[in-house]
PDB file of C-alpha atoms in Angstrom:
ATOM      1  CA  UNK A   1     350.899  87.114 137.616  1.00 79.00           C
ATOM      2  CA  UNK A   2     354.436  86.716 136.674  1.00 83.00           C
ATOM      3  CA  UNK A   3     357.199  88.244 138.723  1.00 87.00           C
ATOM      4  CA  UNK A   4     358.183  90.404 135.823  1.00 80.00           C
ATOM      5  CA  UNK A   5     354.888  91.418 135.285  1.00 79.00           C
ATOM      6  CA  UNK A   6     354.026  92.260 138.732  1.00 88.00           C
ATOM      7  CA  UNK A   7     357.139  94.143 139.010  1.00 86.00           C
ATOM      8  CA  UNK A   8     356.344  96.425 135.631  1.00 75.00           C
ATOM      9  CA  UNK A   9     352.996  97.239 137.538  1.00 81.00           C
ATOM     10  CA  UNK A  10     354.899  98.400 140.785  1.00 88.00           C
ATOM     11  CA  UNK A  11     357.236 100.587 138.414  1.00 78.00           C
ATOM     12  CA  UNK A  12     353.762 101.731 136.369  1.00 72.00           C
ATOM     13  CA  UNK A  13     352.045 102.814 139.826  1.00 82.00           C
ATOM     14  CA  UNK A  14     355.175 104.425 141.248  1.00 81.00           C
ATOM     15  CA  UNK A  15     355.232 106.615 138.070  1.00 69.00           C
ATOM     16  CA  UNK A  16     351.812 107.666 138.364  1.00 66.00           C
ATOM     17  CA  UNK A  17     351.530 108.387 142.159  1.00 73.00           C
ATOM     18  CA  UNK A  18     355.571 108.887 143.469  1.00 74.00           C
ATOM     19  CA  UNK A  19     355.311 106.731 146.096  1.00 86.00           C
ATOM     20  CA  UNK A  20     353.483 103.623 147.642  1.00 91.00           C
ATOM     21  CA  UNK A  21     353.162 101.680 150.333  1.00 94.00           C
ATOM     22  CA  UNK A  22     353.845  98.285 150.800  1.00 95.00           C
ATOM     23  CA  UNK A  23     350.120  98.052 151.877  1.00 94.00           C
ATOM     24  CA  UNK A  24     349.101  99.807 148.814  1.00 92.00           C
ATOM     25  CA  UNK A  25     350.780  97.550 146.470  1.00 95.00           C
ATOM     26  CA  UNK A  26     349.625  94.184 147.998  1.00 95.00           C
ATOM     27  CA  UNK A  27     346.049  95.507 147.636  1.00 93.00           C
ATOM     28  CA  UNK A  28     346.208  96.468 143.991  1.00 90.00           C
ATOM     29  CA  UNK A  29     348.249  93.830 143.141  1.00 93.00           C
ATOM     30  CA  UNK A  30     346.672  91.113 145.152  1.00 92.00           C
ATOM     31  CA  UNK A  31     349.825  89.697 146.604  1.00 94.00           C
ATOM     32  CA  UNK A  32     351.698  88.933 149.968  1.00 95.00           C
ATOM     33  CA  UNK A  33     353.540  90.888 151.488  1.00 94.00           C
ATOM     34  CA  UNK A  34     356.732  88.873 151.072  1.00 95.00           C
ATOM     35  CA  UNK A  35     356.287  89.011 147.479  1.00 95.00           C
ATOM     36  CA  UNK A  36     356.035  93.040 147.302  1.00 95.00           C
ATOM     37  CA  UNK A  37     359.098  93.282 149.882  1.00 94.00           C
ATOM     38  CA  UNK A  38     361.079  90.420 147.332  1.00 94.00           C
ATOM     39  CA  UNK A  39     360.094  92.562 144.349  1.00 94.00           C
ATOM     40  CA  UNK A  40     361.240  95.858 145.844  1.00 94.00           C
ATOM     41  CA  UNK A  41     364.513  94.617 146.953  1.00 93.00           C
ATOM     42  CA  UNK A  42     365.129  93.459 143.413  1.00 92.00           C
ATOM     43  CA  UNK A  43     363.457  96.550 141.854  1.00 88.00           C
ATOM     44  CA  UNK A  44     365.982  98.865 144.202  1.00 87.00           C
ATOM     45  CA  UNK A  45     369.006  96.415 142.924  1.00 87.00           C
ATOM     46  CA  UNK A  46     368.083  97.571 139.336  1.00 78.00           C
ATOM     47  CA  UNK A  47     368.330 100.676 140.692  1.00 74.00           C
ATOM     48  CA  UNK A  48     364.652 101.720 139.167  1.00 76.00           C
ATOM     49  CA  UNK A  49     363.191 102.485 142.769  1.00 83.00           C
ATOM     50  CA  UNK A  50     364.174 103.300 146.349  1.00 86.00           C
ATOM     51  CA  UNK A  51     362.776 101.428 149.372  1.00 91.00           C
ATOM     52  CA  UNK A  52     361.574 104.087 152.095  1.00 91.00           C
ATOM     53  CA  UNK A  53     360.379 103.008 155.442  1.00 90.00           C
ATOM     54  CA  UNK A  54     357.385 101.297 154.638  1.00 92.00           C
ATOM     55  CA  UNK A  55     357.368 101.015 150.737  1.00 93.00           C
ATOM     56  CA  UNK A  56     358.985 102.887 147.735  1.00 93.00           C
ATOM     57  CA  UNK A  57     359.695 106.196 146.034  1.00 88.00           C
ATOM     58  CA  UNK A  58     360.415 106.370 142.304  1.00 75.00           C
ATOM     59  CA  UNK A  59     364.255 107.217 141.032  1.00 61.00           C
ATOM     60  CA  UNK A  60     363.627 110.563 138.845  1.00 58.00           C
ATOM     61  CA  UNK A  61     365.073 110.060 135.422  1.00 57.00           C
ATOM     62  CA  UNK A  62     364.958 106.168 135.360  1.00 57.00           C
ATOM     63  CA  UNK A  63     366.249 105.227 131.771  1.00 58.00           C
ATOM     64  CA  UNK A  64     363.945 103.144 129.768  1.00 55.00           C
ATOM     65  CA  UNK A  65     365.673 100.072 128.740  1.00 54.00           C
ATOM     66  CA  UNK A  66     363.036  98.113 126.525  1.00 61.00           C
ATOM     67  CA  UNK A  67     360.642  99.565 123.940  1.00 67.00           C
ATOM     68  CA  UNK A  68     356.753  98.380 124.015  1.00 68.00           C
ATOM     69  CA  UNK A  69     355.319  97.727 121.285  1.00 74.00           C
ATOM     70  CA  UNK A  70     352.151  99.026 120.332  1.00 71.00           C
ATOM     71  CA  UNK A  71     349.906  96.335 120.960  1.00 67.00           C
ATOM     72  CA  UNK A  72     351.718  95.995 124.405  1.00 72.00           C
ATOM     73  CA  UNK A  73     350.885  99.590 124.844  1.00 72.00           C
ATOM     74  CA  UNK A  74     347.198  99.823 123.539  1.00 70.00           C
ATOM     75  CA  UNK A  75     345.458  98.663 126.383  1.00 72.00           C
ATOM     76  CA  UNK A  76     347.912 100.263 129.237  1.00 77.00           C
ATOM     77  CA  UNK A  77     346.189 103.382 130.326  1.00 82.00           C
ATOM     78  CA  UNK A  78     343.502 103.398 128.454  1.00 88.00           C
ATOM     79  CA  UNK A  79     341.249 105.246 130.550  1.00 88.00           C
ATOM     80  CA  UNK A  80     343.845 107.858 131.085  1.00 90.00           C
ATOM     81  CA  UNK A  81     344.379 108.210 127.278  1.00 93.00           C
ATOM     82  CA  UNK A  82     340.629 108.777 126.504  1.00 94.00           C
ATOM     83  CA  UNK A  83     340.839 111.803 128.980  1.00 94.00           C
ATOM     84  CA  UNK A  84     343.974 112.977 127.522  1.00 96.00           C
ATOM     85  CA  UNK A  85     342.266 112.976 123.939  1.00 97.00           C
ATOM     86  CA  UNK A  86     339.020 114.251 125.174  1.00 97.00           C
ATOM     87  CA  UNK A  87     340.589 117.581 126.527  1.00 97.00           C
ATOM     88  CA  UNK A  88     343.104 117.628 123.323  1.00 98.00           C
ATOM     89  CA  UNK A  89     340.137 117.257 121.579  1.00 98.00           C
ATOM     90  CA  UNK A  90     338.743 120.664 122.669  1.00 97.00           C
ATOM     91  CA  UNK A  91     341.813 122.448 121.362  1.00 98.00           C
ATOM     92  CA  UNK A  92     340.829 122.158 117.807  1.00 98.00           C
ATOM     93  CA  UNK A  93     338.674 124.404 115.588  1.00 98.00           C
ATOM     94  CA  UNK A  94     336.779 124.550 112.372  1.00 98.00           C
ATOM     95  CA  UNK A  95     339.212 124.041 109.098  1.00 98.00           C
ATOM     96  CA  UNK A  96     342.046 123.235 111.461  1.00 98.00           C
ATOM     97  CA  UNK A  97     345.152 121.952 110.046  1.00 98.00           C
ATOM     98  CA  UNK A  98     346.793 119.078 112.480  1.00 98.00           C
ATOM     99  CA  UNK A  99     349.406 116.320 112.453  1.00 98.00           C
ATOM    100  CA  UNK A 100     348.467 113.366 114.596  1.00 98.00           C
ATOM    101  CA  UNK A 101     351.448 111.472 115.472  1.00 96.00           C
ATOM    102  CA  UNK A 102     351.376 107.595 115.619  1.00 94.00           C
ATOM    103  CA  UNK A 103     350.596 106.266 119.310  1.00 92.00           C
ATOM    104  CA  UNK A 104     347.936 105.285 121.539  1.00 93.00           C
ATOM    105  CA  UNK A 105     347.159 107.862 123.001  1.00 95.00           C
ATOM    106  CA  UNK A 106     346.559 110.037 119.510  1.00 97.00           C
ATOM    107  CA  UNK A 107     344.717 106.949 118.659  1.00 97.00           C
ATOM    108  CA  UNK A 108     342.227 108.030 120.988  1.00 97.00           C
ATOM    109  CA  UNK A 109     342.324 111.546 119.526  1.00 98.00           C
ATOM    110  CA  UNK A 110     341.336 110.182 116.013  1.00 98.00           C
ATOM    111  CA  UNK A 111     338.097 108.412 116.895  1.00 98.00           C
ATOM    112  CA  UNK A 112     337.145 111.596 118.314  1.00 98.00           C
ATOM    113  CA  UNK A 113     337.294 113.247 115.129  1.00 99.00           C
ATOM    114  CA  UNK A 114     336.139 110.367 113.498  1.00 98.00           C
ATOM    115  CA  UNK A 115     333.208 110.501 115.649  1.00 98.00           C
ATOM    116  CA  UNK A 116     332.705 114.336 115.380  1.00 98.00           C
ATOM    117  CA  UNK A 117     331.391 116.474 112.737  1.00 98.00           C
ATOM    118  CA  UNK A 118     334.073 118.815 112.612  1.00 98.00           C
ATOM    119  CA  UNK A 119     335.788 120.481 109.679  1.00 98.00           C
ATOM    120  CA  UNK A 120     339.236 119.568 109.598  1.00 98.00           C
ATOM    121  CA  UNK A 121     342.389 118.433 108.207  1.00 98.00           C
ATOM    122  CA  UNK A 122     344.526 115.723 109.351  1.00 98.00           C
ATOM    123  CA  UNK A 123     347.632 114.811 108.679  1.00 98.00           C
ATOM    124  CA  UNK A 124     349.345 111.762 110.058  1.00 98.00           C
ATOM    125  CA  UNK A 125     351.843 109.250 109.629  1.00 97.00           C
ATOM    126  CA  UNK A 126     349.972 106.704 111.036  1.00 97.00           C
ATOM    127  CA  UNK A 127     348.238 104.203 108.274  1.00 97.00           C
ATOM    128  CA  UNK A 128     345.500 102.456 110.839  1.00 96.00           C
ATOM    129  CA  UNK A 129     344.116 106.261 112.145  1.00 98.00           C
ATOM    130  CA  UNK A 130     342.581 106.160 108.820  1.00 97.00           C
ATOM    131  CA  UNK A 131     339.746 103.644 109.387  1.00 97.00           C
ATOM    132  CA  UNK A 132     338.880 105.966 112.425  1.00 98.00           C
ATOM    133  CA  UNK A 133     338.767 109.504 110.959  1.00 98.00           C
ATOM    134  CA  UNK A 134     336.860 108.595 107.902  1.00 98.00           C
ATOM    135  CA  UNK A 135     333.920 108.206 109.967  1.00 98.00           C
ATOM    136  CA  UNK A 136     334.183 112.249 109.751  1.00 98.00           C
ATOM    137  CA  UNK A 137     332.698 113.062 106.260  1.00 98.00           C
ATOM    138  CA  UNK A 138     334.231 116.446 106.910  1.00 98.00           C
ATOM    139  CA  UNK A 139     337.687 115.123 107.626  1.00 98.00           C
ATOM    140  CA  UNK A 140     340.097 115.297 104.978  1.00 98.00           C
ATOM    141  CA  UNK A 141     343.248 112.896 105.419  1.00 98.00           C
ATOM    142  CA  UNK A 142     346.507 113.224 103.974  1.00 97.00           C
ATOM    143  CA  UNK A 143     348.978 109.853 105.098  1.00 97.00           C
ATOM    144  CA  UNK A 144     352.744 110.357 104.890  1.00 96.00           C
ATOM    145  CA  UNK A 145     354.455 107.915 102.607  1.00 94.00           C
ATOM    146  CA  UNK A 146     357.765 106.502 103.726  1.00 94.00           C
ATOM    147  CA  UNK A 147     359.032 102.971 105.865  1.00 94.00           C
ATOM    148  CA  UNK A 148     356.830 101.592 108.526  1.00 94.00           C
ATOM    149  CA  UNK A 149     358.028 100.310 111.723  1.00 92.00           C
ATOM    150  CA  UNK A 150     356.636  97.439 113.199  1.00 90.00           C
ATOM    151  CA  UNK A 151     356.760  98.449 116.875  1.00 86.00           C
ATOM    152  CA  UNK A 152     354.766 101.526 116.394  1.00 89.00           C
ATOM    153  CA  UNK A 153     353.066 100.921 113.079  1.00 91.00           C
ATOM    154  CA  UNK A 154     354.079 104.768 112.439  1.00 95.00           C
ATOM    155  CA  UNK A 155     355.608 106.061 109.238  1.00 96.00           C
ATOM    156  CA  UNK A 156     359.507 107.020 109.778  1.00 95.00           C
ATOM    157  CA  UNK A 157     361.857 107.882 107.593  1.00 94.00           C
ATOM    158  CA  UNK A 158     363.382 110.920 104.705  1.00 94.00           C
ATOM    159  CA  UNK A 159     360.196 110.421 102.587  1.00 96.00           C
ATOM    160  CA  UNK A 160     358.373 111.304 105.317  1.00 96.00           C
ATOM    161  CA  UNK A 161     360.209 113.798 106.951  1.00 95.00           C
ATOM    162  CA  UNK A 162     360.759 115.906 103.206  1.00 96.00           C
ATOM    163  CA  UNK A 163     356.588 115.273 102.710  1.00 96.00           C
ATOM    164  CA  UNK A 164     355.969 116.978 106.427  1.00 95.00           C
ATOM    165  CA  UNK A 165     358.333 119.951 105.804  1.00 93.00           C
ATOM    166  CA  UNK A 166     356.075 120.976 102.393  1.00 94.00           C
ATOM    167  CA  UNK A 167     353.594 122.110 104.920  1.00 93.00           C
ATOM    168  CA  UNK A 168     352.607 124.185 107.212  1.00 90.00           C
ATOM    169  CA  UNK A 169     349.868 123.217 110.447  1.00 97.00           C
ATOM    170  CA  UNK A 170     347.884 125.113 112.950  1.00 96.00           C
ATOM    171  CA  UNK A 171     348.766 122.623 115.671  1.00 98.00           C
ATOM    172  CA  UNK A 172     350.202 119.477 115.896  1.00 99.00           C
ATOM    173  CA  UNK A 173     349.828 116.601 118.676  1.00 99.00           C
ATOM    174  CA  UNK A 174     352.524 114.278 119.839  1.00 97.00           C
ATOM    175  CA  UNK A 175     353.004 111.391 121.462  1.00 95.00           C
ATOM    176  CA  UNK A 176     356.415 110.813 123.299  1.00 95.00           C
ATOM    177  CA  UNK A 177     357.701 107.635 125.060  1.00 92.00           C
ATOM    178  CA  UNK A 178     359.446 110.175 127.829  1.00 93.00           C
ATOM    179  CA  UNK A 179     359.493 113.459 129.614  1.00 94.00           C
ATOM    180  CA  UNK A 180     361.885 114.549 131.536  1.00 91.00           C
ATOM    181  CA  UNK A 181     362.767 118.495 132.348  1.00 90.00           C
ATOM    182  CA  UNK A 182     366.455 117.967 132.589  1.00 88.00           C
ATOM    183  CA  UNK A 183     366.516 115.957 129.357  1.00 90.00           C
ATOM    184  CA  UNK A 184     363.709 117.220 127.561  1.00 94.00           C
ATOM    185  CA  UNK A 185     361.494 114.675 125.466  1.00 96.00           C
ATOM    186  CA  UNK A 186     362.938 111.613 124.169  1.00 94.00           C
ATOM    187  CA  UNK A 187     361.761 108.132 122.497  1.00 92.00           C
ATOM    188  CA  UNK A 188     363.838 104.791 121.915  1.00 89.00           C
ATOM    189  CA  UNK A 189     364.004 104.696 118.083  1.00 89.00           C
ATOM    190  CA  UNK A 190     366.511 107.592 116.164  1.00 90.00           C
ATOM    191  CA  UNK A 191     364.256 107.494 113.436  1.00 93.00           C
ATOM    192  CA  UNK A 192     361.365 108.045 115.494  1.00 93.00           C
ATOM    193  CA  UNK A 193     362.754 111.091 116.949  1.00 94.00           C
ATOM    194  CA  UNK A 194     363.798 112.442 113.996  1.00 95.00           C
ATOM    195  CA  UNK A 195     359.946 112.534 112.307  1.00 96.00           C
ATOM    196  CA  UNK A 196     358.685 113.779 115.463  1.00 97.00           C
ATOM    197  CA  UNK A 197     361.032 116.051 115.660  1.00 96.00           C
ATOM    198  CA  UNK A 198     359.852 117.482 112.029  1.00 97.00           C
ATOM    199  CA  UNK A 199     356.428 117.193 113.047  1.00 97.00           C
ATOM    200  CA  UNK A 200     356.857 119.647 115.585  1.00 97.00           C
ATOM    201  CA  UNK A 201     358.962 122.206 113.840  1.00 96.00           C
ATOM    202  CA  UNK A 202     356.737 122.572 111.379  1.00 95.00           C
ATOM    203  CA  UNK A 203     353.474 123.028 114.177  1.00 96.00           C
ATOM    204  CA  UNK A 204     352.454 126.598 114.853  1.00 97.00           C
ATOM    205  CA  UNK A 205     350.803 125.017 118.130  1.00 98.00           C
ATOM    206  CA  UNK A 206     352.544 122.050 119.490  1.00 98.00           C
ATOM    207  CA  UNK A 207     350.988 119.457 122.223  1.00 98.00           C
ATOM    208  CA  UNK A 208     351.828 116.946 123.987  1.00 98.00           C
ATOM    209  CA  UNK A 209     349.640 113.438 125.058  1.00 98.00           C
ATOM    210  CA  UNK A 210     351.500 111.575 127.403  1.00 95.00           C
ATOM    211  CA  UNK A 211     349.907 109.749 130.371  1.00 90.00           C
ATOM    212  CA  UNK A 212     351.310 110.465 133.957  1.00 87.00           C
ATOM    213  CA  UNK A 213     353.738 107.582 134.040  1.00 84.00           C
ATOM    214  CA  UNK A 214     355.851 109.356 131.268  1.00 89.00           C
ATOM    215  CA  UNK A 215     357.660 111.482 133.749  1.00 90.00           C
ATOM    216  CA  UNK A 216     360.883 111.301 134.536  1.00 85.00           C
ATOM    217  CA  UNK A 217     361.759 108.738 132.592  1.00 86.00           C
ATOM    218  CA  UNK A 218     364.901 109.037 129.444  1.00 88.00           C
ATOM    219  CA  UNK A 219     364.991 106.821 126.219  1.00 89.00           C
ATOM    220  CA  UNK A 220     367.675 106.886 124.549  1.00 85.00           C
ATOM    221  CA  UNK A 221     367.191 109.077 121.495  1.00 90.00           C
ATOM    222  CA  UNK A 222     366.452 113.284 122.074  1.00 92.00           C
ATOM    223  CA  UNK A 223     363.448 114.755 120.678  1.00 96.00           C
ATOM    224  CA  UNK A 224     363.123 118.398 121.818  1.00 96.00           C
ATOM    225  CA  UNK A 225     363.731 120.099 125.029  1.00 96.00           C
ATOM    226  CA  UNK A 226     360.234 120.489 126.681  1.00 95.00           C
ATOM    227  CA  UNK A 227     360.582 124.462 125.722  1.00 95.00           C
ATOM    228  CA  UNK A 228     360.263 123.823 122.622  1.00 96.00           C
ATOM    229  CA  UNK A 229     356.799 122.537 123.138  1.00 97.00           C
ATOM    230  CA  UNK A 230     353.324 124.333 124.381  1.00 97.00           C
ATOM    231  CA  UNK A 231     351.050 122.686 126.012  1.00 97.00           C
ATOM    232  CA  UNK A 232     351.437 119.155 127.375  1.00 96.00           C
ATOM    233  CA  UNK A 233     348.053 117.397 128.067  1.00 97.00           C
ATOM    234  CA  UNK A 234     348.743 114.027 130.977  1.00 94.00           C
ATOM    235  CA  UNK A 235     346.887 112.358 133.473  1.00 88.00           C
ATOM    236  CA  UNK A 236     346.387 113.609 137.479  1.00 80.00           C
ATOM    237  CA  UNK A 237     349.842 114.794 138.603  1.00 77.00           C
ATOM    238  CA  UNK A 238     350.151 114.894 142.439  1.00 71.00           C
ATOM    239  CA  UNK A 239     353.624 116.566 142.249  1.00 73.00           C
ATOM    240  CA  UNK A 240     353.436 120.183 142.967  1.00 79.00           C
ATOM    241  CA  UNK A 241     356.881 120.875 142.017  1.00 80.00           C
ATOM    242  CA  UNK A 242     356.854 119.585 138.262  1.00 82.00           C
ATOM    243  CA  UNK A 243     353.776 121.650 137.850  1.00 84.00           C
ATOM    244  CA  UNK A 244     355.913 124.752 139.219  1.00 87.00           C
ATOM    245  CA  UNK A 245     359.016 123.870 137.186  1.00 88.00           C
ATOM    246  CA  UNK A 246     356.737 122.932 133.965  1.00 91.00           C
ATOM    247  CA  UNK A 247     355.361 126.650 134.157  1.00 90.00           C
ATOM    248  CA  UNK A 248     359.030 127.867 134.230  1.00 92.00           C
ATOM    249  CA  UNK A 249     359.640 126.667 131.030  1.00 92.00           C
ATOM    250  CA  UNK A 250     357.242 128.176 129.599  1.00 94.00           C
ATOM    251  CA  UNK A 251     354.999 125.244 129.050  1.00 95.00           C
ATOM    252  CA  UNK A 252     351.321 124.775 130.057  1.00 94.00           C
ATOM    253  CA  UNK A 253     350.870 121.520 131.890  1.00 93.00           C
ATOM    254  CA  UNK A 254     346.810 120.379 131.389  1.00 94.00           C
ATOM    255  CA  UNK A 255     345.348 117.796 133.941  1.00 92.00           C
ATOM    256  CA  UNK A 256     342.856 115.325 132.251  1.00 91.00           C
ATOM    257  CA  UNK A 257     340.700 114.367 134.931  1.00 68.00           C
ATOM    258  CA  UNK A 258     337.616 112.929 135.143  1.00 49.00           C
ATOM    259  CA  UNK A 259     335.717 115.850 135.945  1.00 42.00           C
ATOM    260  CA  UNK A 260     337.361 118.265 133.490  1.00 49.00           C
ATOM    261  CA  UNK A 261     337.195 115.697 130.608  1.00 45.00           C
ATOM    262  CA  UNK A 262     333.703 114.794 131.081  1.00 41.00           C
ATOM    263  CA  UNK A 263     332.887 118.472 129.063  1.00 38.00           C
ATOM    264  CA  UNK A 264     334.404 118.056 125.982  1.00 41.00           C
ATOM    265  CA  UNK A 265     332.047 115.952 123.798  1.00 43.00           C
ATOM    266  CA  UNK A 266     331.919 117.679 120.314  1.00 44.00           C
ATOM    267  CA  UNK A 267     328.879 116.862 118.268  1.00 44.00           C
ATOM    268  CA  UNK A 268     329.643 119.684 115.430  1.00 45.00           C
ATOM    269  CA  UNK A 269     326.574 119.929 112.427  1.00 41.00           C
ATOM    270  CA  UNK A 270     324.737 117.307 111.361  1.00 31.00           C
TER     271      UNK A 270
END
């Protein structure tokens, strides 16, 4: 594994869990001890960690500095993202109205619909979801027209924007490239803010589907703050205190694990 690699997985794992150990890290990354203590002392230069007495805390707020692009992203998480749809899966009803935002975690969402039985419509402004819900004779589609962009193969753009105001949705789900409580949800792109900004105005339920490692992190371009928002749907959180402050908002913070996902298969009418 290269050193930049191996430090992007310390950053991922310190996102997810707050801390590690030194220990912890050489196991799951399979490497020396030297090498995690080297990687943390250059990590803590960047300024995207702090070394504690035996290992590491993450920085709250670190900035993101690089965008993924989707393929870099499809396969990060992917367990975590099938829970994540699973239990966003159980939100919706019969002749639903949604928006699925482009990403890969409401990838995840689709084939569950696609894969379902359920009576639904689905908006999106994400051209490849389409293979996936049209397994769903029941599913109608309707695909926003408007500029692609190639790092999240997601419609952006006026076009789009004016098409997604025309209409009106029971509930809408979101993916988001950050979370943070002090400056609310925010993504790299301005033009990707701005449609999922629309999206969400325009939701009468709005959710979130962002993985643990999400938190605390900034990109550069504002969304919403997170009160503007109702549920958010993430991986195991093991910090007590952004549960508490999460509920102060006003927001309901839903933990996809194993156990609770497991329940949510929906088979619908033949």
């Amino acid at each position: 594994m290269m050193p930049e690699e191996r430090r992007q997985k310390i950053i991922e794992i310190l996102y997810a869990n707050k801390s590690a150990t030194v220990k912890n890290l050489c196991d799951q990354l399979m490497a020396s001890e030297a090498t995690i203590r080297r990687d943390l002392t250059v990590l803590e230069e960047e300024e995207k960690l702090e070394r504690v007495h035996g290992g590491a805390i993450i920085q709250s707020n670190v900035p993101i500095e690089k965008e993924d692009t989707y393929n870099e992203k499809e396969g990060v998480y992917l367990y975590e993202k099938k829970q994540i749809a699973k239990v966003a899966f159980s939100y919706l009803r019969e002749n639903d109205s949604i928006f699925l935002d482009g990403g890969t975690t409401t990838i995840e969402l689709a084939k569950l619909i696609g894969r379902s039985r359920i009576k639904i419509n689905v908006f999106t402004n994400a051209p490849h979801f389409t293979q996936f819900i049209a397994g769903n004779p029941k599913a109608e589609q309707f695909i926003l027209g408007g500029r692609i962009r190639n790092n999240t193969l997601a419609v952006v753009g006026q076009l789009a924007i004016d098409t997604i105001r025309r209409f009106r949705l029971n509930k809408v789900f979101i993916g988001v490239n950050a979370i943070s409580l002090e400056y609310g949800l925010t993504t790299p792109d301005f033009e990707e803010a701005e449609m999922k900004r629309a999206i969400l105005e325009k939701g009468r339920e709005r959710y979130i589907l962002a993985d643990a490692s999400k938190f605390n992190k900034v990109a550069l371009c504002e969304i919403l703050p997170v009160s503007a928002v109702d549920t958010i749907i993430t991986s195991s959180l093991d910090d007590d205190e952004i549960k508490e402050k999460f509920k102060l908002e006003g927001v309901l913070l839903v933990e996809a694990t194993k156990k609770e996902a497991g329940i949510y298969d929906y088979d619908g009418d033949a």
